[in-house]
Coordinates of C-alpha atoms and ligand atoms in Angstrom, one line a residue:
M1 CA 47.9 57.8 68.1
S2 CA 44.5 58.9 68.3
G3 CA 45.1 62.2 69.6
L4 CA 46.7 63.3 66.7
S5 CA 44.2 62.0 63.5
A6 CA 42.0 63.1 65.5
G7 CA 43.3 66.9 65.8
V8 CA 44.8 66.1 62.1
R9 CA 40.3 65.6 61.1
L10 CA 39.4 68.6 63.5
A11 CA 43.4 70.4 61.5
H12 CA 41.1 69.4 58.2
F13 CA 37.7 71.2 59.0
G14 CA 38.8 74.4 60.2
K15 CA 37.9 73.4 63.6
K16 CA 40.5 75.6 65.8
V17 CA 42.8 72.8 67.4
V18 CA 45.0 72.2 70.4
I19 CA 46.6 68.9 70.9
L20 CA 48.0 69.5 74.7
E21 CA 50.4 66.9 76.1
R22 CA 51.9 65.8 78.5
H23 CA 55.3 64.5 78.0
Y24 CA 57.5 66.5 75.8
R25 CA 58.0 64.2 72.6
V26 CA 53.7 63.0 70.7
G27 CA 52.8 59.2 70.3
G28 CA 52.6 57.5 73.7
L29 CA 52.4 54.2 74.4
N30 CA 53.7 54.3 70.5
S31 CA 56.2 56.4 70.5
F32 CA 60.4 55.8 70.9
Y33 CA 63.2 57.3 73.2
R34 CA 67.4 57.2 72.5
S35 CA 69.3 54.5 74.6
G36 CA 72.6 53.7 73.5
G37 CA 72.5 55.4 70.8
Y38 CA 69.8 54.0 68.9
D39 CA 65.5 55.3 68.1
L40 CA 63.9 52.9 69.6
D41 CA 60.3 52.5 69.5
V42 CA 58.4 51.6 72.3
G43 CA 55.2 49.9 71.0
L44 CA 55.2 49.8 67.2
H45 CA 55.7 45.5 66.8
A46 CA 53.8 45.4 63.4
V47 CA 50.8 48.0 61.9
T48 CA 48.1 45.6 61.7
N49 CA 45.7 45.6 59.2
Y50 CA 47.8 45.8 56.7
S51 CA 45.7 45.1 53.3
P52 CA 47.2 47.2 50.2
D53 CA 45.0 45.6 47.6
G54 CA 41.7 45.7 50.1
P55 CA 38.4 46.8 49.3
K56 CA 37.4 50.8 50.6
S57 CA 35.2 49.3 53.4
A58 CA 38.8 48.0 54.8
P59 CA 39.9 50.3 58.3
M60 CA 42.4 50.9 57.1
A61 CA 41.7 52.4 53.3
R62 CA 38.4 54.1 55.2
L63 CA 41.0 55.9 57.9
L64 CA 43.7 56.8 55.2
R65 CA 40.9 58.7 53.1
R66 CA 40.0 60.5 55.9
L67 CA 43.2 62.1 57.0
R68 CA 43.6 62.4 53.3
M69 CA 46.6 59.2 53.2
T70 CA 47.3 57.4 50.6
M71 CA 48.9 53.9 52.1
S72 CA 51.7 54.7 50.4
D73 CA 52.4 58.0 52.4
L74 CA 53.2 55.2 55.5
E75 CA 55.6 52.8 53.5
L76 CA 55.0 50.0 55.6
Y77 CA 56.4 47.0 54.0
P78 CA 54.8 43.4 54.8
Q79 CA 55.6 40.8 57.0
K80 CA 57.2 37.4 55.9
V81 CA 55.4 34.6 58.4
S82 CA 54.6 34.5 61.9
R83 CA 54.4 31.5 64.1
I84 CA 52.1 30.8 66.9
V85 CA 54.2 28.6 68.5
F86 CA 52.7 26.2 72.0
P87 CA 54.1 22.5 73.6
D88 CA 52.2 20.3 70.9
A89 CA 51.8 22.1 67.7
T90 CA 53.7 25.7 65.7
L91 CA 51.1 27.1 63.2
E92 CA 52.5 29.7 60.7
F93 CA 50.3 32.8 59.9
T94 CA 51.3 35.1 56.6
N95 CA 49.0 38.5 55.5
D96 CA 47.5 36.1 53.7
F97 CA 44.1 34.4 56.5
N98 CA 43.9 31.3 53.4
H99 CA 47.1 30.3 55.3
L100 CA 46.6 30.5 58.1
A101 CA 43.8 28.7 57.2
N102 CA 45.5 25.4 55.3
Q103 CA 47.9 25.2 58.4
A104 CA 45.3 25.0 60.7
G105 CA 43.2 21.5 58.3
K106 CA 47.6 20.2 58.4
V107 CA 47.7 21.1 62.6
F108 CA 44.2 19.7 63.5
P109 CA 42.9 18.0 60.6
G110 CA 39.2 19.2 59.9
Q111 CA 39.6 22.5 61.5
E112 CA 40.1 24.5 58.8
E113 CA 36.3 24.4 57.1
N114 CA 35.7 25.5 60.8
L115 CA 38.5 28.3 60.8
R116 CA 37.0 29.9 57.8
K117 CA 33.4 30.1 58.8
L118 CA 34.7 32.2 62.1
K119 CA 36.2 34.0 59.4
D120 CA 33.0 34.5 57.4
E121 CA 31.1 35.6 60.3
V122 CA 33.9 37.7 61.8
Y123 CA 33.8 39.8 58.5
R124 CA 29.8 39.5 58.7
L125 CA 30.3 40.9 62.2
Y126 CA 32.4 43.8 61.2
A127 CA 29.7 44.9 57.9
N128 CA 27.6 45.0 60.4
N129 CA 29.3 47.1 63.2
F130 CA 29.6 44.1 65.4
S131 CA 26.1 44.8 67.0
G132 CA 24.8 41.7 68.0
A133 CA 28.3 40.3 68.4
P134 CA 28.9 37.5 71.5
K135 CA 30.0 38.7 74.9
S136 CA 32.8 35.8 75.1
A137 CA 35.7 36.2 73.0
R138 CA 35.4 32.2 74.0
Q139 CA 32.8 31.0 73.7
F140 CA 33.1 32.6 69.9
A141 CA 35.4 30.5 69.1
S142 CA 34.9 27.8 70.6
S143 CA 30.8 27.8 68.4
F144 CA 33.3 27.8 65.1
I145 CA 36.3 25.5 66.8
T146 CA 36.1 22.7 68.0
A147 CA 39.8 21.8 68.7
P148 CA 40.0 23.6 72.4
D149 CA 44.3 23.6 70.8
L150 CA 43.3 25.8 68.6
V151 CA 41.3 28.2 70.3
E152 CA 43.5 28.5 72.9
M153 CA 46.6 29.1 69.5
L154 CA 44.3 31.9 68.7
M155 CA 43.3 33.2 71.2
C156 CA 47.1 34.0 71.6
P157 CA 48.1 36.2 69.5
V158 CA 45.3 37.8 69.7
M159 CA 44.9 39.2 73.1
F160 CA 48.9 40.1 73.8
Y161 CA 47.6 42.6 70.6
G162 CA 44.8 43.7 72.1
S163 CA 42.7 42.9 75.6
A164 CA 42.5 44.5 78.2
W165 CA 40.8 41.5 79.9
E166 CA 41.5 38.8 82.0
N167 CA 41.5 34.9 80.5
D168 CA 39.3 36.5 77.5
M169 CA 38.2 39.0 76.0
E170 CA 35.4 40.8 74.4
G171 CA 33.7 39.0 71.7
G172 CA 33.8 42.2 68.8
Q173 CA 37.1 43.0 70.0
F174 CA 37.8 39.5 69.2
A175 CA 36.7 39.4 65.5
L176 CA 38.1 43.1 65.9
L177 CA 41.4 41.8 66.0
F178 CA 41.7 38.2 64.2
M179 CA 40.4 40.2 61.6
S180 CA 43.1 42.5 61.6
L181 CA 45.5 39.9 61.6
Y182 CA 45.3 36.7 60.4
C183 CA 43.2 39.0 57.3
E184 CA 44.6 41.9 57.0
G185 CA 47.7 41.3 58.6
F186 CA 51.9 42.9 59.7
A187 CA 53.8 45.4 58.2
R188 CA 56.4 47.4 59.3
P189 CA 58.3 50.8 58.8
K190 CA 61.3 50.2 58.0
N191 CA 62.4 53.0 60.5
G192 CA 59.8 52.5 62.2
I193 CA 57.2 54.0 64.2
R194 CA 58.6 58.0 63.6
P195 CA 58.0 59.1 60.2
I196 CA 54.7 58.5 60.5
L197 CA 54.5 60.7 63.7
D198 CA 56.3 62.8 62.3
L199 CA 54.1 62.5 59.5
L200 CA 51.3 62.9 61.6
V201 CA 52.4 66.2 63.2
E202 CA 53.4 67.6 60.0
R203 CA 49.6 67.6 58.6
Y204 CA 47.7 68.5 61.4
K205 CA 50.3 71.9 61.9
N206 CA 50.5 72.0 58.2
S207 CA 46.4 72.7 57.8
G208 CA 46.9 75.0 61.1
G209 CA 47.0 72.6 64.6
E210 CA 48.1 74.3 67.0
M211 CA 50.4 71.5 69.7
R212 CA 52.3 71.9 73.2
L213 CA 54.3 69.7 74.1
R214 CA 55.2 69.0 78.4
S215 CA 51.5 70.8 78.7
G216 CA 49.7 68.1 80.2
V217 CA 46.0 68.4 81.8
Q218 CA 45.4 68.4 85.0
R219 CA 41.9 69.2 85.6
I220 CA 39.5 70.2 83.1
E221 CA 36.5 72.7 85.0
V222 CA 33.3 71.6 84.1
L223 CA 29.9 74.9 84.7
K224 CA 26.5 73.0 84.2
G225 CA 27.2 69.5 82.7
K226 CA 29.7 71.1 80.2
A227 CA 33.4 71.7 80.1
A228 CA 34.7 74.9 80.4
C229 CA 38.2 75.0 80.4
V230 CA 41.2 73.1 81.1
V231 CA 43.7 73.4 83.5
L232 CA 47.7 72.3 82.8
D233 CA 50.3 70.9 85.1
N234 CA 51.6 75.3 85.3
G235 CA 48.8 76.9 85.8
D236 CA 47.5 78.0 82.4
T237 CA 44.1 78.0 81.3
I238 CA 42.3 77.2 78.0
E239 CA 38.6 77.7 77.4
C240 CA 37.2 75.5 75.6
E241 CA 34.4 74.3 72.6
A242 CA 34.0 70.4 73.6
V243 CA 37.4 68.1 74.8
L244 CA 38.0 64.9 72.6
S245 CA 40.5 62.8 75.7
S246 CA 42.8 60.4 74.4
A247 CA 44.6 59.8 78.1
G248 CA 42.3 56.7 79.2
L249 CA 39.0 56.6 81.3
M250 CA 39.8 56.0 84.1
E251 CA 42.3 58.2 83.8
T252 CA 40.2 60.9 82.2
I253 CA 38.0 60.6 85.4
E254 CA 41.0 61.4 87.6
I255 CA 41.2 64.9 86.3
C256 CA 37.0 65.3 85.9
P257 CA 35.0 63.0 87.7
E258 CA 32.3 64.5 86.2
A259 CA 33.1 61.8 83.2
R260 CA 32.6 59.4 85.0
P261 CA 29.8 57.3 83.7
P262 CA 27.7 55.9 86.1
D263 CA 26.1 52.7 84.9
L264 CA 28.9 51.3 83.4
A265 CA 31.8 51.1 86.8
P266 CA 35.0 51.3 85.3
E267 CA 38.0 50.3 86.5
A268 CA 41.5 50.5 85.7
G269 CA 42.6 47.9 84.0
S270 CA 45.8 45.6 85.2
M271 CA 47.0 44.2 81.9
S272 CA 50.8 44.9 81.3
F273 CA 54.2 44.0 80.3
V274 CA 58.0 44.7 79.6
E275 CA 60.0 44.5 76.2
S276 CA 63.9 44.2 76.5
I277 CA 65.1 44.9 73.6
N278 CA 68.5 42.7 72.3
I279 CA 70.3 44.9 69.7
I280 CA 72.1 42.0 67.5
D281 CA 75.4 41.5 66.3
R282 CA 73.5 40.6 63.0
P283 CA 70.9 40.2 60.8
A284 CA 68.5 37.7 62.8
D285 CA 68.2 35.6 60.0
E286 CA 71.2 34.8 60.1
L287 CA 71.1 32.9 63.7
G288 CA 68.6 31.3 62.6
L289 CA 65.6 33.9 63.9
D290 CA 63.2 33.9 60.6
A291 CA 60.1 35.4 61.7
S292 CA 58.6 38.9 61.9
I293 CA 56.9 37.6 64.8
T294 CA 57.0 34.9 67.3
F295 CA 54.3 34.0 69.6
F296 CA 54.2 31.1 72.7
S297 CA 52.6 29.8 75.5
A298 CA 55.3 27.0 77.5
N299 CA 51.6 26.0 78.7
R300 CA 48.5 23.9 76.3
K301 CA 45.7 26.4 78.1
F302 CA 46.9 29.9 77.6
R303 CA 47.6 31.9 80.7
Y304 CA 46.6 35.7 80.0
R305 CA 45.9 37.6 83.1
R306 CA 47.9 39.9 85.5
S307 CA 51.2 38.2 86.3
D308 CA 52.0 36.5 90.1
L309 CA 55.6 37.0 89.4
P310 CA 57.7 40.7 88.9
V311 CA 57.5 38.7 85.5
D312 CA 55.3 35.8 83.4
V313 CA 57.8 34.2 81.4
Q314 CA 55.8 31.3 80.4
S315 CA 54.2 33.3 77.7
G316 CA 55.2 35.4 76.2
V317 CA 55.8 38.1 71.5
I318 CA 59.3 37.9 70.1
C319 CA 59.4 40.3 68.1
V320 CA 62.3 40.6 64.8
P321 CA 61.6 44.2 63.6
G322 CA 64.7 43.2 60.8
N323 CA 62.5 40.7 59.4
F324 CA 60.0 42.5 57.3
C325 CA 60.0 42.9 53.2
Y326 CA 62.1 45.1 53.2
D327 CA 63.4 46.8 49.6
E328 CA 66.6 47.4 52.0
P329 CA 67.9 45.5 55.0
P330 CA 67.6 47.5 58.2
D331 CA 71.3 49.5 60.3
T332 CA 70.4 48.1 63.3
H333 CA 69.2 44.6 63.9
M334 CA 67.2 44.0 66.7
V335 CA 65.1 40.9 69.4
R336 CA 62.0 42.2 71.1
I337 CA 60.1 39.7 74.2
T338 CA 57.4 41.0 75.4
N339 CA 55.7 39.1 78.5
I340 CA 52.5 40.7 80.6
A341 CA 54.1 41.8 83.8
D342 CA 52.5 42.5 87.2
P343 CA 52.5 46.7 87.6
K344 CA 52.7 46.8 91.4
F345 CA 56.5 45.1 91.4
W346 CA 58.1 46.7 89.1
E347 CA 56.0 50.2 90.4
G348 CA 57.1 49.1 94.0
A349 CA 60.4 48.2 93.5
D350 CA 64.0 50.9 94.6
K351 CA 66.4 51.6 91.9
A352 CA 68.9 49.4 92.9
G353 CA 66.1 46.9 92.8
Y354 CA 64.0 48.0 89.6
E355 CA 67.6 47.0 88.0
K356 CA 68.8 44.3 89.3
G357 CA 64.9 43.2 88.5
K358 CA 65.4 44.4 84.7
V359 CA 68.8 42.5 84.7
E360 CA 66.9 39.7 86.4
W361 CA 63.3 38.8 84.3
R362 CA 65.1 40.1 80.9
D363 CA 67.9 36.1 81.9
K364 CA 65.2 34.2 82.7
S365 CA 63.3 35.2 80.3
L366 CA 65.4 34.1 77.3
E367 CA 65.8 31.6 79.4
V368 CA 62.5 30.2 78.0
V369 CA 62.6 32.2 74.9
E370 CA 66.0 29.9 73.5
T371 CA 63.7 27.0 73.4
I372 CA 61.2 28.7 71.1
V373 CA 63.7 30.4 68.6
P374 CA 67.4 29.6 68.0
K375 CA 69.9 31.1 70.1
F376 CA 71.2 34.8 69.9
V377 CA 71.9 36.0 73.2
D378 CA 75.9 35.4 72.6
N379 CA 75.2 38.1 69.6
V380 CA 73.5 40.4 72.1
T381 CA 75.3 43.8 71.6
Y382 CA 73.4 45.8 74.2
F383 CA 69.6 45.5 75.8
D384 CA 66.9 47.9 76.9
M385 CA 64.2 46.9 79.2
F386 CA 61.1 49.2 79.3
T387 CA 58.2 47.8 82.0
P388 CA 55.3 49.1 83.2
R389 CA 56.6 51.7 85.3
T390 CA 57.9 53.2 82.7
I391 CA 54.5 53.0 80.0
K392 CA 52.7 55.1 82.9
K393 CA 55.8 57.2 83.1
F394 CA 55.5 58.3 79.6
T395 CA 51.8 58.1 78.7
G396 CA 49.4 58.1 82.8
H397 CA 47.9 55.3 81.3
I398 CA 47.2 53.8 85.6
N399 CA 48.6 50.6 85.6
G400 CA 51.0 51.0 82.5
A401 CA 48.4 49.1 81.4
V402 CA 48.7 48.9 77.5
Y403 CA 44.7 48.4 76.4
G404 CA 43.2 50.5 78.9
S405 CA 40.0 49.5 81.1
P406 CA 38.0 46.2 80.9
T407 CA 35.7 48.7 80.9
K408 CA 35.4 50.8 76.7
L409 CA 32.8 53.4 76.1
G410 CA 32.4 52.8 72.6
D411 CA 29.8 55.9 72.2
G412 CA 32.5 57.7 73.3
Q413 CA 30.2 59.7 75.1
T414 CA 31.1 60.6 79.0
P415 CA 27.9 62.6 80.9
V416 CA 29.1 65.4 80.2
E417 CA 27.7 67.0 77.6
N418 CA 30.9 68.4 75.9
V419 CA 34.2 66.0 76.8
F420 CA 34.7 62.1 75.4
I421 CA 37.0 60.1 74.6
C422 CA 39.0 58.3 72.0
G423 CA 41.2 55.8 71.7
T424 CA 41.4 52.6 73.6
D425 CA 39.2 53.0 75.6
Q426 CA 36.8 54.0 73.0
G427 CA 37.3 49.6 72.0
Y428 CA 39.5 49.8 69.1
L429 CA 43.1 49.2 69.9
G430 CA 46.6 49.2 68.4
V431 CA 48.2 51.7 66.2
V432 CA 45.4 51.7 62.9
G433 CA 42.7 50.9 65.9
S434 CA 43.5 54.0 68.8
M435 CA 43.9 56.1 64.5
I436 CA 41.1 55.2 63.5
S437 CA 39.0 55.8 67.2
G438 CA 40.3 59.4 67.0
V439 CA 39.1 59.8 63.6
E440 CA 35.4 58.2 63.9
I441 CA 35.4 60.2 67.0
A442 CA 36.0 63.1 65.8
N443 CA 33.6 62.5 62.7
Q444 CA 31.1 61.2 64.9
R445 CA 31.1 64.0 67.8
L446 CA 32.8 67.0 66.6
L447 CA 32.1 68.1 62.4
Ligands
LIG501 C1 55.3 47.1 74.0 C2 54.3 47.7 73.7 C3 53.4 47.1 72.0 C4 52.9 47.4 70.9 N1 51.9 46.3 70.0 C5 52.1 47.4 68.9 C6 51.8 46.8 67.6 O1 52.9 45.8 67.1 N2 50.8 47.2 67.0 C7 49.9 47.9 67.6 O2 48.8 48.5 66.4 N3 49.5 48.8 68.1 C8 50.6 47.5 69.4 N4 51.6 48.3 70.3 C9 49.2 48.8 71.3 C10 49.8 51.3 70.8 O3 50.6 51.5 71.4 C11 48.3 52.1 71.2 O4 46.9 51.1 71.6 C12 47.4 52.8 70.9 O5 49.3 54.0 70.6 C13 47.1 53.4 71.7 O6 46.7 54.5 71.3 P1 45.7 55.9 72.0 O7 46.3 57.5 71.9 O8 45.0 55.4 72.4 O9 46.8 56.4 73.5 P2 48.3 56.8 73.4 O10 48.7 55.9 73.3 O11 48.0 56.2 75.3 O12 48.1 57.6 74.4 C14 47.6 58.9 74.9 C15 48.5 60.3 75.4 O13 47.9 61.0 76.0 C16 48.3 62.3 76.8 N5 48.0 62.2 78.3 C17 47.4 60.9 79.1 N6 47.2 62.0 80.4 C18 47.1 63.7 79.7 C19 47.1 64.0 80.2 N7 46.4 64.4 82.0 N8 47.3 66.0 79.9 C20 48.2 65.7 78.6 N9 48.1 64.2 78.1 C21 47.9 63.2 78.6 C22 50.0 60.6 77.3 O14 50.4 61.2 77.1 C23 49.6 60.3 75.0 O15 50.8 60.8 75.2 C24 51.9 48.4 71.4 C25 52.5 49.0 73.0 C26 53.1 47.9 73.4 C27 53.3 49.0 75.5

């Protein structure tokens, strides 16, 4: 998404751009595939930062302006309600922050005002480009919220939707995601990510951009501190004035060792996930699953770290794509369940162990999920699961790390004068975040 968005922006300004994608399909972490006769999204639960009536300075409004698009181009439908379910408390949130604040006040007496103050600080940081943001999200949240259980609950969706760190996250990233999730909220395109990808590709090509699929970059050749050309997997060479890489920081270093920032000691991320996609025979709300997205933890202290087991079933995300406020109900009904996973297990398993692991761990995951939401397993007509191995195979991300390296390159500049990083490892996360990153780095570095 970041590469495509950067491409659209550069092509609009008449730059000669070629997008090189190793996969046969665009979208990366946010693509789709066909299985069992269904188009299944890989990444998208919901588009965050939905603020149709927000100010011009809101991230989504700024992004759309820069892509010369409007909100209606994306055909988004808002969420109904989402929940955070912990052993001793449940919180609901919608696209209106007041709902969450009121809920928090009811469940944790005295905390409503604290949560509102935290929100004000988040917006103050946003207005100042997150300069001076606290180092630790937990400390940041705890400096306003005095109920530790509420801090755990607030961290859960935010970390699931964007933390490359284990146990904690960087304060600025927390602030950005807090705003995206709790203040601006969720929406979904009725037919998944594909129409948005098609739209971006169409805009890109109509503006003169060139797209080459099945064209992996094997290495970036550097001469006298500057990238001179890229060499593709098939041996072809393309000369370039600049390279904008959305492959990830460590992944870019693998194809261009000169791009390693000497002062940052970057490392590969290891936070990856499995997701089971369960097609059911009727709308989920008929079975009592009424939330758009449910984030849960079976422990009061939310555990967000690489799993010691193939799958950590003690926490997760349950997404019901049908539970958004569409004009007409979708034809396919599904429940998607995301859990933290151990990349080493899934990458190391042989074929039989891999397939067996999928069934075994999906069943274990469901045992916990069905203590959180009503039972739906008897209504499942088809299921598929993707793992860290799938993510690595189709996006190249080391360890299948969805949120990339814990080290972010905020200004996008690598030590190679004309090689830049955009997307997740520049520091903006999720669909909207990665698109913003592509556009911003294109603007700052190449226009
Ligand atoms: C299970 C899951 C659920 C998610 N849910 C949500 C959600 O609900 N909402 C949300 O906002 N976000 C969600 N995300 C996150 C979102 O998908 C990502 O943050 C975003 O797509 C990242 O985009 P990117 O451009 O930074 O990177 P990528 O999508 O990784 O793009 C990088 C591209 O570069 C290509 N590439 C890599 N190496 C090479 C090479 N050497 N040569 C050529 N091409 C190469 C890859 O194939 C890929 O297409 C989810 C992700 C997953 C996996």
